[in-house]
Amino acid sequence: MQNMDNTLDAVAHDLRTPLARIQLAAEKGLLSQSTGETRTEELFNALSDCAEGSEQASRMLTTLMKINDELMGKRVLTLETVNIKELLATVVSWYEEIAEDKQIYLKVLCQDEIVIQTEPNKLLQVLVNLMDNAFKYTQQGGAISLQVEQ
């Protein structure tokens, strides 16, 4: 029961951001409709953001299921080569709209060629958790910096 409770907490925590992005994008698209500002590009962007958030949520669920399988001895860890700067750019792009809404400045400092062997989804999960916590504890008008060094 404790293991299931921990898993549920992790799922709830990790899915908040992509679900918030989906909700924000959908509301933005709907607002443009209700104010008579029907713009194809705005609606397209809202749907695109929803699709991206949905994909992120799906990846997180897959990662959590893989972690559970590893804990249960059903799966072996698979390492891949990952460019940290590219991974950071992806994660930051997921948070740009939230940062704009909260007036939080995002800054990324990373050397170009930091490449490591890791399980990408697990590292992605760590970065998402760090970003979620950074947004949770950063006041409006503040800044969040991500810095990676070799």
Tab-separated table of C-alpha atoms in Angstrom:
chain	number	residue	atom	x	y	z
A	1	MET	CA	0.000	0.000	0.000
A	2	GLN	CA	2.866	2.394	0.803
A	3	ASN	CA	4.431	1.740	-2.614
A	4	MET	CA	1.103	2.413	-4.327
A	5	ASP	CA	0.637	5.607	-2.292
A	6	ASN	CA	4.120	6.828	-3.288
A	7	THR	CA	3.409	6.044	-6.932
A	8	LEU	CA	0.118	7.925	-6.814
A	9	ASP	CA	1.856	10.959	-5.287
A	10	ALA	CA	4.505	10.871	-8.025
A	11	VAL	CA	1.901	10.587	-10.786
A	12	ALA	CA	-0.145	13.491	-9.410
A	13	HIS	CA	2.932	15.676	-8.992
A	14	ASP	CA	4.363	14.937	-12.418
A	15	LEU	CA	1.163	15.352	-14.396
A	16	ARG	CA	0.210	18.766	-13.003
A	17	THR	CA	2.423	20.753	-15.379
A	18	PRO	CA	1.401	19.184	-18.712
A	19	LEU	CA	-2.244	19.214	-17.656
A	20	ALA	CA	-1.969	22.874	-16.635
A	21	ARG	CA	-0.430	23.645	-20.041
A	22	ILE	CA	-3.271	21.839	-21.826
A	23	GLN	CA	-5.859	23.707	-19.782
A	24	LEU	CA	-4.162	27.076	-20.315
A	25	ALA	CA	-3.868	26.548	-24.080
A	26	ALA	CA	-7.475	25.388	-24.370
A	27	GLU	CA	-8.743	28.361	-22.363
A	28	LYS	CA	-6.699	30.741	-24.494
A	29	GLY	CA	-8.190	29.271	-27.674
A	30	LEU	CA	-11.700	29.404	-26.257
A	31	LEU	CA	-11.263	33.002	-25.090
A	32	SER	CA	-10.248	34.096	-28.562
A	33	GLN	CA	-13.505	32.551	-29.801
A	34	SER	CA	-15.709	34.204	-27.168
A	35	THR	CA	-14.282	37.675	-27.747
A	36	GLY	CA	-14.951	37.427	-31.465
A	37	GLU	CA	-11.254	37.273	-32.271
A	38	THR	CA	-11.478	34.042	-34.194
A	39	ARG	CA	-8.015	33.706	-35.593
A	40	THR	CA	-6.979	30.506	-37.269
A	41	GLU	CA	-3.376	30.920	-36.137
A	42	GLU	CA	-4.363	31.398	-32.469
A	43	LEU	CA	-6.581	28.326	-32.548
A	44	PHE	CA	-3.869	26.321	-34.294
A	45	ASN	CA	-1.310	27.375	-31.651
A	46	ALA	CA	-3.717	26.475	-28.833
A	47	LEU	CA	-4.325	23.023	-30.311
A	48	SER	CA	-0.605	22.571	-30.904
A	49	ASP	CA	0.111	23.407	-27.244
A	50	CYS	CA	-2.597	20.970	-26.143
A	51	ALA	CA	-1.093	18.206	-28.283
A	52	GLU	CA	2.396	18.885	-26.906
A	53	GLY	CA	1.142	18.880	-23.303
A	54	SER	CA	-0.733	15.655	-23.929
A	55	GLU	CA	2.395	14.054	-25.371
A	56	GLN	CA	4.392	15.176	-22.318
A	57	ALA	CA	1.796	13.701	-19.942
A	58	SER	CA	1.847	10.449	-21.892
A	59	ARG	CA	5.667	10.273	-21.723
A	60	MET	CA	5.529	10.874	-17.980
A	61	LEU	CA	3.040	8.064	-17.477
A	62	THR	CA	5.211	5.742	-19.563
A	63	THR	CA	8.261	6.714	-17.505
A	64	LEU	CA	6.453	6.098	-14.232
A	65	MET	CA	5.306	2.706	-15.485
A	66	LYS	CA	8.892	1.851	-16.484
A	67	ILE	CA	10.178	2.903	-13.071
A	68	ASN	CA	7.571	0.720	-11.411
A	69	ASP	CA	8.577	-2.203	-13.668
A	70	GLU	CA	12.230	-1.696	-12.670
A	71	LEU	CA	11.323	-1.663	-8.991
A	72	MET	CA	9.370	-4.862	-9.473
A	73	GLY	CA	12.303	-6.456	-11.362
A	74	LYS	CA	10.435	-6.569	-14.685
A	75	ARG	CA	12.677	-4.163	-16.625
A	76	VAL	CA	16.394	-3.540	-17.062
A	77	LEU	CA	17.792	0.007	-17.232
A	78	THR	CA	18.625	1.102	-20.813
A	79	LEU	CA	21.162	3.896	-21.241
A	80	GLU	CA	21.260	6.275	-24.218
A	81	THR	CA	23.478	9.178	-25.258
A	82	VAL	CA	21.779	12.471	-24.348
A	83	ASN	CA	22.788	16.043	-25.172
A	84	ILE	CA	21.951	17.949	-21.979
A	85	LYS	CA	21.555	21.326	-23.695
A	86	GLU	CA	18.951	19.927	-26.095
A	87	LEU	CA	17.073	18.240	-23.256
A	88	LEU	CA	17.077	21.461	-21.210
A	89	ALA	CA	15.794	23.428	-24.210
A	90	THR	CA	12.902	20.990	-24.540
A	91	VAL	CA	11.976	21.210	-20.868
A	92	VAL	CA	12.243	25.012	-20.804
A	93	SER	CA	10.000	25.262	-23.881
A	94	TRP	CA	7.265	23.433	-21.937
A	95	TYR	CA	7.377	26.104	-19.228
A	96	GLU	CA	7.716	29.281	-21.309
A	97	GLU	CA	4.001	30.079	-21.347
A	98	ILE	CA	3.649	29.451	-17.623
A	99	ALA	CA	6.703	31.669	-17.000
A	100	GLU	CA	5.181	34.419	-19.121
A	101	ASP	CA	1.864	34.229	-17.259
A	102	LYS	CA	3.641	34.368	-13.886
A	103	GLN	CA	6.124	36.980	-15.109
A	104	ILE	CA	9.044	34.714	-14.201
A	105	TYR	CA	12.307	35.037	-16.122
A	106	LEU	CA	13.799	31.717	-17.314
A	107	LYS	CA	17.541	31.515	-17.909
A	108	VAL	CA	19.510	28.513	-19.175
A	109	LEU	CA	23.302	28.333	-18.966
A	110	CYS	CA	24.793	25.226	-20.496
A	111	GLN	CA	27.928	24.446	-22.452
A	112	ASP	CA	27.194	23.253	-25.988
A	113	GLU	CA	28.591	19.759	-25.847
A	114	ILE	CA	27.699	18.126	-22.568
A	115	VAL	CA	26.717	14.607	-23.525
A	116	ILE	CA	26.001	11.851	-21.016
A	117	GLN	CA	24.831	8.256	-20.909
A	118	THR	CA	21.477	8.071	-19.132
A	119	GLU	CA	17.902	6.949	-19.435
A	120	PRO	CA	16.436	10.053	-21.118
A	121	ASN	CA	12.935	9.743	-19.687
A	122	LYS	CA	14.225	9.461	-16.140
A	123	LEU	CA	16.463	12.509	-16.524
A	124	LEU	CA	13.555	14.342	-18.134
A	125	GLN	CA	11.437	13.446	-15.125
A	126	VAL	CA	14.067	14.847	-12.751
A	127	LEU	CA	14.226	18.110	-14.710
A	128	VAL	CA	10.435	18.421	-14.777
A	129	ASN	CA	10.289	17.870	-11.013
A	130	LEU	CA	12.944	20.547	-10.477
A	131	MET	CA	11.082	22.991	-12.735
A	132	ASP	CA	7.754	22.280	-11.022
A	133	ASN	CA	9.313	23.014	-7.651
A	134	ALA	CA	11.093	26.111	-8.955
A	135	PHE	CA	7.797	27.528	-10.215
A	136	LYS	CA	6.057	26.560	-7.013
A	137	TYR	CA	8.536	28.524	-4.878
A	138	THR	CA	9.355	31.459	-7.190
A	139	GLN	CA	7.315	34.593	-6.722
A	140	GLN	CA	5.831	36.585	-9.575
A	141	GLY	CA	8.526	38.721	-11.180
A	142	GLY	CA	11.280	36.362	-10.026
A	143	ALA	CA	13.762	34.317	-12.020
A	144	ILE	CA	14.582	30.640	-12.471
A	145	SER	CA	18.059	29.714	-13.661
A	146	LEU	CA	19.148	26.334	-14.937
A	147	GLN	CA	22.896	25.912	-15.098
A	148	VAL	CA	24.759	22.798	-16.181
A	149	GLU	CA	28.509	22.380	-16.119
A	150	GLN	CA	30.733	19.435	-16.821
